[in-house]
Coordinates of C-alpha atoms in Angstrom, one line a residue:
M4 CA -1.8 -35.1 -12.3
S5 CA -1.8 -31.8 -10.4
L6 CA 1.4 -30.2 -9.1
Y7 CA -0.1 -27.0 -7.7
N8 CA -0.5 -27.0 -3.9
S9 CA -3.5 -24.9 -3.1
T10 CA -6.6 -25.6 -1.1
S11 CA -10.3 -24.5 -0.8
Y12 CA -10.4 -25.2 2.9
D13 CA -9.1 -23.6 6.2
P14 CA -6.0 -25.3 7.6
E15 CA -7.9 -27.4 10.2
T16 CA -10.4 -28.8 7.7
K17 CA -7.6 -29.5 5.2
E18 CA -5.6 -31.4 7.8
N19 CA -8.6 -33.4 9.0
I20 CA -9.8 -34.5 5.6
T21 CA -6.3 -35.3 4.5
K22 CA -6.0 -37.7 7.4
I23 CA -9.2 -39.4 6.3
I24 CA -8.1 -39.6 2.7
N25 CA -4.6 -40.9 3.4
K26 CA -6.1 -43.8 5.5
Y27 CA -8.0 -45.0 2.4
I28 CA -5.1 -44.3 0.0
K29 CA -3.0 -46.7 2.1
K30 CA -5.7 -49.3 1.8
E31 CA -6.0 -48.8 -1.9
K32 CA -2.2 -49.1 -2.5
A33 CA -2.1 -52.3 -0.5
N34 CA -4.4 -53.8 -3.1
Y35 CA -3.1 -52.1 -6.2
N36 CA -0.4 -49.5 -6.2
L37 CA -0.4 -48.2 -9.8
E38 CA 2.8 -46.3 -9.2
S39 CA 4.7 -49.5 -8.4
K40 CA 6.8 -50.8 -11.3
E41 CA 5.9 -54.3 -10.1
Y42 CA 2.2 -53.8 -10.5
D43 CA 0.7 -55.3 -13.6
M44 CA -2.6 -53.8 -14.7
L45 CA -3.2 -56.7 -16.9
V46 CA -3.9 -59.0 -13.9
L47 CA -6.9 -56.8 -12.8
E48 CA -8.0 -56.3 -16.4
K49 CA -8.3 -60.1 -17.0
D50 CA -10.1 -60.4 -13.7
L51 CA -12.7 -57.7 -14.7
Q52 CA -13.1 -59.3 -18.2
E53 CA -13.8 -62.7 -16.6
R54 CA -16.4 -61.1 -14.2
Y55 CA -18.0 -59.4 -17.1
R56 CA -18.3 -62.6 -19.1
K57 CA -19.7 -64.5 -16.1
D58 CA -22.3 -61.8 -15.5
K59 CA -23.2 -61.8 -19.2
S60 CA -23.6 -65.6 -19.2
N61 CA -26.0 -65.3 -16.3
G62 CA -28.4 -63.3 -18.4
S63 CA -27.4 -59.9 -17.2
S64 CA -26.2 -57.0 -19.3
G65 CA -22.6 -57.8 -18.3
T66 CA -21.9 -54.3 -16.9
Y67 CA -23.3 -55.1 -13.4
F68 CA -20.6 -57.5 -12.4
S69 CA -19.4 -57.3 -8.8
F70 CA -16.8 -54.5 -8.5
P71 CA -15.6 -54.5 -4.9
E72 CA -12.6 -52.4 -5.9
I73 CA -14.8 -49.4 -5.6
K74 CA -15.8 -50.0 -2.0
N75 CA -12.7 -48.3 -0.6
V76 CA -13.4 -45.1 -2.7
L77 CA -17.0 -45.0 -1.7
D78 CA -16.2 -45.5 2.0
C79 CA -13.7 -42.7 1.7
V80 CA -16.3 -40.4 0.1
A81 CA -18.8 -41.3 2.8
D82 CA -16.3 -40.7 5.6
V83 CA -15.4 -37.3 4.2
L84 CA -19.1 -36.3 3.9
T85 CA -19.7 -37.4 7.4
Y86 CA -16.9 -35.3 8.6
F87 CA -18.3 -32.2 6.9
K88 CA -21.8 -33.0 8.3
D89 CA -20.5 -33.3 11.8
T90 CA -18.3 -30.3 11.8
H91 CA -19.4 -27.6 9.3
Y92 CA -23.1 -28.4 9.1
K93 CA -24.1 -29.2 12.7
T94 CA -27.2 -26.9 12.5
D95 CA -27.7 -26.6 8.7
N96 CA -30.6 -29.0 8.1
R97 CA -30.6 -28.5 4.4
M98 CA -27.0 -29.6 4.0
R99 CA -27.3 -32.4 6.5
W100 CA -30.3 -33.7 4.4
K101 CA -28.3 -33.5 1.2
I102 CA -25.3 -35.3 2.8
D103 CA -27.6 -38.0 4.3
Q104 CA -29.2 -38.6 0.9
T105 CA -25.8 -39.0 -0.8
I106 CA -24.6 -41.4 1.9
N107 CA -27.7 -43.5 1.5
T108 CA -27.0 -44.0 -2.2
I109 CA -23.5 -45.2 -1.2
K110 CA -25.0 -47.7 1.2
N111 CA -27.3 -49.0 -1.5
A112 CA -24.3 -49.6 -3.7
S113 CA -23.1 -52.3 -1.3
Q114 CA -26.6 -53.8 -0.7
E115 CA -26.6 -57.5 0.0
T116 CA -29.9 -59.4 -0.5
V117 CA -30.7 -61.9 2.2
C118 CA -33.8 -64.1 1.8
T119 CA -35.5 -67.1 3.4
D120 CA -35.9 -70.3 1.5
I121 CA -39.7 -70.1 1.5
M122 CA -42.6 -70.8 -0.7
A123 CA -45.7 -68.7 -0.9
D124 CA -47.6 -70.9 1.6
R125 CA -44.7 -71.1 4.1
C126 CA -44.3 -67.9 6.2
P127 CA -41.8 -67.5 9.0
P128 CA -43.2 -68.1 12.5
E129 CA -44.8 -65.2 14.3
D130 CA -42.4 -62.8 16.2
T131 CA -39.4 -63.8 14.1
I132 CA -38.5 -61.9 10.9
S133 CA -41.5 -59.7 10.7
T134 CA -40.7 -57.9 14.0
V135 CA -37.0 -57.3 13.2
R136 CA -36.4 -53.6 12.3
S137 CA -32.6 -53.6 12.4
A138 CA -29.9 -56.0 11.1
S139 CA -28.1 -55.6 14.5
D140 CA -31.1 -57.3 16.2
K141 CA -30.1 -60.8 17.2
G142 CA -33.5 -61.9 16.1
F143 CA -32.3 -61.2 12.5
F144 CA -31.0 -64.7 12.3
N145 CA -33.3 -66.2 14.9
V146 CA -35.4 -68.2 12.4
K147 CA -36.8 -71.7 12.8
S148 CA -34.8 -74.4 11.1
E149 CA -37.5 -74.8 8.4
N150 CA -36.9 -71.2 7.4
V151 CA -33.1 -71.0 7.3
I152 CA -31.7 -67.7 5.8
F153 CA -29.5 -68.2 2.8
R154 CA -27.1 -65.6 1.3
H155 CA -27.1 -65.2 -2.4
G156 CA -24.1 -67.1 -3.8
K157 CA -24.7 -70.2 -1.7
E158 CA -28.3 -70.8 -2.1
Y159 CA -31.0 -68.6 -3.5
S160 CA -34.7 -68.4 -3.0
G161 CA -36.3 -68.7 -6.4
Y162 CA -39.8 -68.7 -5.0
N163 CA -40.0 -65.0 -4.0
V164 CA -42.0 -62.6 -6.1
Y165 CA -39.2 -59.9 -5.9
E166 CA -36.3 -60.6 -8.1
T167 CA -32.9 -59.5 -6.8
P168 CA -31.3 -56.8 -9.0
Y169 CA -28.0 -57.5 -10.7
K170 CA -28.2 -61.2 -9.8
G171 CA -27.4 -60.3 -6.3
N172 CA -23.9 -58.9 -7.1
Q173 CA -22.6 -56.5 -4.4
Y174 CA -21.1 -53.3 -5.7
P175 CA -22.4 -53.7 -9.2
Y176 CA -20.0 -51.9 -11.6
S177 CA -22.2 -49.5 -13.6
Y178 CA -24.5 -48.7 -10.7
C179 CA -21.6 -47.9 -8.4
I180 CA -19.9 -45.5 -10.9
R181 CA -23.2 -43.6 -11.2
V182 CA -23.5 -43.4 -7.4
L183 CA -19.9 -42.1 -7.2
V184 CA -20.7 -39.4 -9.7
Q185 CA -23.7 -38.3 -7.7
A186 CA -21.6 -38.2 -4.5
L187 CA -18.9 -36.1 -6.2
S188 CA -21.6 -33.4 -7.0
T189 CA -22.3 -33.2 -3.3
I190 CA -18.5 -32.9 -2.6
D191 CA -18.4 -30.0 -5.1
L192 CA -21.3 -28.3 -3.4
I193 CA -19.4 -28.3 -0.1
N194 CA -16.1 -27.5 -1.7
I195 CA -17.4 -24.4 -3.5
E196 CA -19.3 -23.2 -0.5
L197 CA -16.3 -23.5 1.9
K198 CA -14.0 -22.0 -0.7
S199 CA -16.4 -19.0 -0.9
K200 CA -16.1 -18.5 2.8
K201 CA -12.3 -18.6 2.6
D202 CA -11.6 -16.7 -0.7
G203 CA -14.8 -14.8 -1.4
D204 CA -17.9 -15.7 -3.4
M205 CA -16.9 -18.3 -6.0
W206 CA -20.4 -19.2 -7.4
G207 CA -20.3 -16.8 -10.3
T208 CA -16.7 -17.7 -11.2
Q209 CA -15.1 -20.0 -13.8
Y210 CA -14.1 -22.3 -10.9
A211 CA -17.7 -23.1 -10.1
S212 CA -18.7 -23.8 -13.7
A213 CA -19.3 -27.4 -14.6
Y214 CA -17.0 -27.2 -17.7
F215 CA -16.1 -30.8 -18.1
S216 CA -19.3 -32.4 -16.7
E217 CA -21.4 -30.1 -18.9
R218 CA -19.7 -31.5 -22.0
Y219 CA -18.8 -35.1 -21.1
H220 CA -21.5 -36.4 -18.8
Y221 CA -23.1 -37.8 -22.0
Y222 CA -20.2 -40.2 -22.3
L223 CA -20.5 -41.8 -18.9
D224 CA -23.1 -44.5 -19.8
Y225 CA -21.4 -44.9 -23.2
L226 CA -18.1 -45.9 -21.5
L227 CA -19.9 -48.1 -19.0
D228 CA -21.8 -49.9 -21.8
N229 CA -18.6 -50.6 -23.7
A230 CA -17.2 -52.9 -21.2
P231 CA -15.3 -55.3 -21.5
N232 CA -13.3 -53.2 -24.0
V233 CA -12.9 -50.4 -21.5
F234 CA -13.2 -50.2 -17.8
L235 CA -13.2 -47.1 -15.5
L236 CA -11.2 -47.5 -12.3
P237 CA -11.8 -44.7 -9.8
I238 CA -8.7 -44.2 -7.7
L239 CA -7.7 -42.1 -4.7
Q240 CA -3.9 -42.4 -5.2
N241 CA -2.2 -39.6 -7.2
I242 CA -0.5 -41.0 -10.3
G243 CA 2.0 -39.3 -12.6
A244 CA 2.7 -39.2 -16.3
T245 CA 5.0 -42.2 -16.2
T246 CA 2.3 -44.4 -14.8
L247 CA -0.3 -43.2 -17.3
I248 CA 2.2 -43.9 -20.1
R249 CA 3.2 -47.3 -18.8
H250 CA -0.4 -48.5 -18.5
R251 CA -1.6 -47.1 -21.8
Y252 CA -1.8 -50.7 -23.2
S253 CA -4.6 -51.5 -20.8
R254 CA -8.4 -51.4 -21.1
I255 CA -8.5 -50.0 -17.6
Q256 CA -8.7 -46.2 -17.5
P257 CA -7.9 -44.7 -14.0
C258 CA -10.1 -41.8 -13.0
G259 CA -8.9 -39.6 -10.1
I260 CA -11.1 -39.0 -7.1
I261 CA -10.0 -35.8 -5.2
F262 CA -11.7 -33.7 -2.5
D263 CA -10.0 -30.4 -3.0
E264 CA -9.2 -28.0 -5.9
A265 CA -6.5 -29.1 -8.3
F266 CA -4.7 -27.2 -11.1
V267 CA -5.2 -29.2 -14.3
D268 CA -5.1 -28.1 -17.9
E269 CA -4.4 -24.4 -17.3
D270 CA -7.0 -23.9 -14.6
L271 CA -8.2 -24.8 -11.1
Q272 CA -10.7 -27.7 -11.2
T273 CA -13.3 -28.7 -8.6
P274 CA -13.3 -32.4 -7.4
S275 CA -16.2 -33.3 -9.7
N276 CA -14.7 -31.4 -12.7
F277 CA -11.4 -33.3 -12.1
F278 CA -13.3 -36.6 -12.4
W279 CA -15.0 -35.6 -15.6
H280 CA -11.7 -34.3 -17.0
D281 CA -10.3 -37.8 -16.4
L282 CA -13.4 -39.5 -17.8
N283 CA -13.0 -37.5 -21.0
H284 CA -9.4 -38.7 -21.3
A285 CA -10.7 -42.2 -20.9
R286 CA -13.3 -41.6 -23.6
R287 CA -10.8 -40.2 -26.1
I288 CA -8.3 -42.9 -25.5
Y289 CA -10.9 -45.6 -26.0
Q290 CA -12.3 -44.0 -29.1
N291 CA -8.8 -43.5 -30.6
N292 CA -8.2 -47.2 -30.0
I293 CA -11.3 -48.0 -32.0
W294 CA -10.4 -45.5 -34.7
Y295 CA -6.9 -46.9 -35.1
S296 CA -8.2 -50.5 -35.3
K297 CA -10.3 -49.5 -38.3
Q298 CA -7.5 -48.0 -40.3
P299 CA -5.7 -49.8 -43.1
E300 CA -2.3 -51.1 -42.3
Q301 CA 0.4 -48.4 -42.8
R302 CA 2.7 -49.3 -45.6
E303 CA 5.3 -47.3 -47.5
Q304 CA 3.5 -47.5 -50.8
P305 CA -0.3 -46.9 -51.2
E306 CA -0.6 -50.1 -53.4
Q307 CA 0.9 -52.1 -50.6
R308 CA -1.7 -51.1 -48.0
E309 CA -4.1 -53.8 -47.0
Q310 CA -7.6 -52.8 -46.2
H311 CA -8.3 -54.6 -42.9
K312 CA -9.4 -54.1 -39.4
I313 CA -7.0 -55.0 -36.6
P314 CA -9.0 -56.5 -33.8
L315 CA -8.8 -54.6 -30.5
D316 CA -7.2 -57.6 -28.8
K317 CA -4.4 -57.5 -31.3
L318 CA -4.0 -53.7 -30.9
Y319 CA -3.7 -54.1 -27.1
S320 CA -1.1 -56.8 -27.7
V321 CA 0.9 -54.5 -30.0
M322 CA 0.7 -51.7 -27.4
R323 CA 2.0 -54.0 -24.7
K324 CA 4.9 -55.0 -26.9
D325 CA 5.8 -51.3 -27.8
V326 CA 5.4 -50.2 -24.2
S327 CA 7.8 -52.9 -23.0
E328 CA 10.4 -51.7 -25.6
L329 CA 10.1 -48.0 -24.8
M330 CA 9.5 -48.1 -21.0
P331 CA 11.4 -47.4 -18.9
I332 CA 13.0 -44.7 -21.0
K333 CA 16.3 -44.8 -19.2
G334 CA 16.6 -48.4 -20.1
W335 CA 17.6 -47.5 -23.7
L336 CA 19.1 -44.1 -23.4
S337 CA 22.9 -43.8 -23.5
P338 CA 24.7 -42.3 -20.5
E339 CA 25.4 -39.0 -22.3
N340 CA 21.7 -38.7 -23.3
M341 CA 20.2 -39.7 -19.9
K342 CA 19.4 -36.0 -19.2
Y343 CA 16.7 -36.1 -21.9
E344 CA 14.6 -38.7 -20.1
S345 CA 12.1 -36.2 -18.7
L346 CA 11.7 -34.6 -22.1
I347 CA 11.1 -37.9 -23.9
K348 CA 8.6 -38.8 -21.2
I349 CA 6.6 -35.6 -21.8
L350 CA 6.7 -36.2 -25.5
L351 CA 5.2 -39.7 -25.0
F352 CA 2.7 -38.3 -22.6
E353 CA 1.5 -35.8 -25.2
V354 CA 1.1 -38.5 -27.8
V355 CA -0.5 -41.3 -25.9
H356 CA -2.5 -39.3 -23.2
E357 CA -3.1 -35.7 -24.2
D358 CA -3.6 -36.6 -27.9
A359 CA -4.9 -40.0 -26.7
L360 CA -3.3 -42.0 -29.6
P361 CA -2.5 -45.7 -29.1
F362 CA 1.0 -46.5 -27.8
T363 CA 2.3 -47.8 -31.1
K364 CA 5.5 -46.9 -32.7
D365 CA 3.8 -45.6 -35.9
S366 CA 1.4 -43.4 -33.8
I367 CA 4.4 -41.9 -31.9
M368 CA 6.3 -41.2 -35.1
T369 CA 3.3 -39.7 -36.9
D370 CA 2.3 -37.4 -34.0
I371 CA 5.8 -36.2 -33.3
L372 CA 5.9 -35.0 -37.0
F373 CA 2.4 -33.5 -36.9
A374 CA 2.8 -30.1 -38.6
S375 CA 1.1 -26.8 -37.9
G376 CA -2.0 -26.3 -40.1
N377 CA -2.8 -30.0 -40.2
C378 CA -6.2 -31.1 -38.9
Y379 CA -7.2 -33.0 -35.8
P380 CA -10.7 -34.1 -34.6
Y381 CA -12.5 -31.5 -32.5
E382 CA -16.0 -31.0 -31.1
R383 CA -18.1 -28.3 -29.5
T384 CA -21.4 -28.5 -27.6
Y385 CA -24.1 -25.9 -28.1
D386 CA -27.5 -25.2 -26.6
N387 CA -30.1 -25.7 -29.3
P388 CA -31.6 -22.3 -30.3
E389 CA -34.5 -23.9 -32.2
K390 CA -38.0 -23.4 -31.0
D391 CA -39.3 -26.0 -28.6
S392 CA -35.6 -27.2 -28.1
K393 CA -34.7 -24.9 -25.2
Y394 CA -33.5 -27.8 -23.1
S395 CA -31.7 -29.8 -25.8
R396 CA -28.2 -29.7 -27.1
V397 CA -26.2 -30.1 -30.3
N398 CA -22.7 -31.6 -30.5
L399 CA -20.8 -30.3 -33.5
R400 CA -17.9 -32.4 -34.7
F401 CA -15.4 -31.1 -37.1
Y402 CA -11.7 -31.1 -38.0
E403 CA -9.7 -28.1 -36.6
Q404 CA -6.3 -26.8 -37.8
G405 CA -3.8 -27.0 -35.0
A406 CA -0.3 -26.2 -34.0
S407 CA 2.4 -28.8 -34.4
T408 CA 2.6 -31.4 -31.7
L409 CA 6.1 -30.2 -30.8
R410 CA 5.1 -26.5 -30.6
T411 CA 2.2 -27.5 -28.4
I412 CA 4.5 -29.4 -26.0
Y413 CA 7.0 -26.5 -26.1
N414 CA 4.3 -24.1 -25.0
K415 CA 2.9 -26.4 -22.3
I416 CA 6.2 -26.9 -20.5
R417 CA 7.1 -23.2 -20.7
H418 CA 3.7 -21.8 -19.7
A419 CA 1.0 -22.4 -17.1
F420 CA -0.4 -25.7 -18.1
F421 CA 1.0 -28.5 -16.0
E422 CA 2.2 -26.0 -13.4
K423 CA 0.5 -22.8 -12.3
E424 CA 3.2 -20.3 -11.7
H425 CA 6.6 -21.9 -11.0
T426 CA 8.5 -24.6 -12.8
N427 CA 8.8 -28.0 -11.2
D428 CA 11.6 -30.4 -12.1
I429 CA 9.1 -33.3 -11.7
V430 CA 7.6 -32.4 -15.1
V431 CA 10.8 -31.4 -17.0
K432 CA 14.0 -29.9 -15.7
K433 CA 13.9 -26.1 -16.1
E434 CA 17.1 -26.0 -18.1
L435 CA 15.8 -28.4 -20.7
R436 CA 12.7 -26.3 -21.7
Y437 CA 14.2 -24.9 -24.9
I438 CA 14.0 -25.7 -28.6
K439 CA 17.5 -27.1 -28.9
H440 CA 16.8 -29.7 -26.1
L441 CA 13.4 -30.6 -27.4
T442 CA 14.8 -31.1 -30.9
E443 CA 17.4 -33.6 -29.5
A444 CA 14.8 -35.4 -27.4
A445 CA 12.4 -35.7 -30.3
Y446 CA 15.2 -37.1 -32.5
L447 CA 16.2 -39.7 -29.9
L448 CA 12.6 -40.9 -29.6
L449 CA 12.3 -41.1 -33.4
N450 CA 15.6 -42.9 -33.6
K451 CA 14.3 -45.5 -31.1
V452 CA 10.9 -46.1 -32.8
A453 CA 12.2 -46.1 -36.4
P454 CA 16.1 -46.4 -36.5
D455 CA 16.0 -47.3 -40.2
K456 CA 14.6 -43.8 -41.0
Y457 CA 16.0 -41.7 -38.2
N458 CA 19.7 -42.3 -37.6
A459 CA 23.1 -40.6 -37.7
D460 CA 23.0 -40.4 -41.5
T461 CA 19.7 -38.5 -41.6
K462 CA 20.0 -36.7 -38.3
P463 CA 21.0 -33.2 -39.7
A464 CA 17.9 -33.1 -42.0
I465 CA 15.6 -34.6 -39.4
C466 CA 16.8 -32.2 -36.7
E467 CA 16.2 -29.2 -39.0
L468 CA 12.7 -30.5 -39.6
L469 CA 12.1 -30.9 -35.9
K470 CA 13.4 -27.4 -35.2
G471 CA 11.1 -26.0 -37.8
L472 CA 8.1 -27.7 -36.3
L473 CA 9.1 -26.3 -32.9
K474 CA 9.5 -22.8 -34.1
D475 CA 6.3 -22.7 -36.1
R476 CA 3.8 -20.5 -34.1
R477 CA 0.9 -20.8 -36.4
F478 CA -2.3 -22.0 -34.6
Q479 CA -0.4 -22.2 -31.4
A480 CA -2.1 -22.3 -28.0
H481 CA -1.2 -22.8 -24.3
N482 CA 1.0 -19.8 -24.3
A483 CA -0.9 -17.2 -22.2
K484 CA 1.3 -17.0 -19.2
R485 CA 5.0 -17.9 -19.1
L486 CA 6.2 -19.7 -16.0
E487 CA 8.5 -17.9 -13.6
G488 CA 12.1 -18.9 -14.0
I489 CA 11.7 -19.7 -17.8
E490 CA 14.1 -17.5 -19.8
S491 CA 13.6 -16.4 -23.4
D492 CA 14.7 -18.9 -26.0
S493 CA 17.2 -17.6 -28.5
D494 CA 16.3 -20.4 -31.0
D495 CA 12.6 -19.2 -31.0
C496 CA 13.7 -15.9 -32.5
E497 CA 15.4 -17.3 -35.5
G498 CA 13.3 -16.8 -38.6
C499 CA 11.1 -14.3 -36.9
E500 CA 9.8 -11.9 -39.5
G501 CA 9.5 -9.0 -37.1
C502 CA 7.2 -7.7 -34.4
E503 CA 4.8 -5.1 -35.9
G504 CA 2.1 -6.9 -37.8
C505 CA 3.6 -10.3 -37.4
E506 CA 0.9 -13.0 -37.2
G507 CA 3.0 -14.9 -34.6
C508 CA 3.1 -11.9 -32.2
E509 CA 0.2 -12.8 -30.0
G510 CA 1.8 -14.7 -27.2
C511 CA 5.1 -14.7 -29.0
E512 CA 8.1 -14.9 -26.6
G513 CA 10.3 -13.4 -29.2
C514 CA 13.7 -12.0 -28.3
E515 CA 14.8 -11.3 -24.8
G516 CA 12.9 -8.3 -23.5
C517 CA 11.0 -7.9 -26.8
E518 CA 7.9 -5.8 -26.5
G519 CA 6.4 -7.2 -29.6
K520 CA 3.9 -5.0 -31.5
S521 CA 5.1 -1.9 -29.8
G522 CA 8.0 -1.6 -32.2
D523 CA 8.0 0.9 -35.0
S524 CA 7.1 -0.8 -38.2
S525 CA 8.7 1.8 -40.3
K526 CA 12.1 0.7 -39.1
N527 CA 14.1 -2.4 -39.4
D528 CA 14.6 -2.7 -35.6
H529 CA 12.8 -2.2 -32.3
K530 CA 13.5 -1.5 -28.7
N531 CA 13.3 -4.1 -25.9
N532 CA 11.9 -3.3 -22.5
K533 CA 15.4 -2.1 -21.3
G534 CA 15.4 0.5 -24.0
I535 CA 18.2 -1.2 -26.0
R536 CA 17.7 -1.1 -29.7
I537 CA 17.7 -4.6 -31.2
K538 CA 18.1 -5.5 -34.9
R539 CA 14.9 -6.8 -36.3
H540 CA 15.2 -10.3 -37.8
T541 CA 14.9 -10.4 -41.6
K542 CA 15.6 -14.0 -42.2
P543 CA 12.5 -15.6 -43.9
R544 CA 10.6 -18.3 -42.1
V545 CA 11.7 -21.8 -43.2
S546 CA 9.1 -23.8 -45.1
I547 CA 7.9 -26.8 -43.1
K548 CA 6.9 -28.5 -46.3
R549 CA 10.4 -28.0 -47.7
L550 CA 12.0 -29.3 -44.5
K551 CA 9.8 -32.4 -44.6
K552 CA 10.8 -33.0 -48.2
D553 CA 14.5 -32.7 -47.4
A554 CA 14.1 -35.0 -44.4
A555 CA 12.3 -37.6 -46.5
S556 CA 15.0 -37.5 -49.1
A557 CA 17.6 -38.0 -46.5
A558 CA 15.7 -40.9 -45.0
A559 CA 15.4 -42.5 -48.4
R560 CA 19.1 -42.3 -48.9

């Protein structure tokens, strides 16, 4: 989901490739429009599972089932590459060679095997098949009656030495995804080169770095091999947060295919990086599903917890039920609270997509109440420095202390994360990006998923807890650049222990006009950027642990 409208190309090129892409998006939406409320991802999921089982029963690995859904994407990629070849690289033989090689792999993805029903001692008559050099030659099907050509699927020659790969399936799933990945690398090459001509040399910049592919290429075959519990669905259509939330119950993970730069996760991404970014989301979502299914059932008392593993099928069933109860959001909000729909949506998006947790009521409740300083799973990839290991890598997995979920969301919607410079009401309305509104939205969501705990009786204590989680700056991130049009939040100042030497100063939005550490630590006040002296806050920071205890006591009552 990218909302930043920028381009790597000159206006004419941008216009021409957009026409090509839109033609194929129209075709794609005719088959499956993921943004449509009527579209049920479960129908395609069941179809893919059945194809997998059929392929497996035929003695194949199961992951090379016919996947014609990818044809439209591959055709689009090939058309765009052909456009570049015929316009920008008319005389550049090296790039024309590279593009031709890429298009040839795409052609192989659709390969159909045609064979004659022959035995080793029965060759076709002279001047029939052996002289045909092109499938457009009418002699291609000019074979004597005793050597009729059969297409696989109707009748198959079992007497030929050469076995047909993938049982003759066209557009074999795993193979086609790998072909697409290779093609996107060529798109990247063209994109960065043309962006360099337009904006200056980009090759040594962050934009040209293979940040996501460098880290997550390793997981491509892992995900392909874990069908039928997870399927990758490359798509051309742009889908938003609501669609990703609504389809979180599915085994199908959409991966966006783009042909221009896009602002995602605080930075511009190339087309290939964008795909790997989505693939990593798919990987984390799938692995969180597995992790959740292995955990003991959550009960109030430890002695009541049953050590069991919930089957993945049951987990997906639970998620479908919980999605149906919470989506659409406006279906359960009262008229006076309808303005909080976009905030609740972004809360759910953070839980089930960004944090990749299953769409279950207990996951939502737990993640909303995740406090700063708690740990979450993290990993880093390093080049191996050991001798004779120059071209090997080490993946370090550990648990990292992080900011509260609510503080993370607060920073994301107020800073350049979803948007690059300016606010866009598509994400969250500008006037709602403040602690008081996030507090209310979080309470409404908790009240919906667990009304026995979070209700009118416990609301004061719960809201105090939520506000404390939102104001806690410890371990915070995503606060480097505040979006234009976002004003200072007076609630974010409450409990601030001052500017000079404060651990929360880095990136702290503080009071309106506050210059942070430039204040005089010897005084109990400081100047803002208008030269007005402001009283320094002396109220001690509220303990999150104490707030949680108070909230738990209120819920128990």
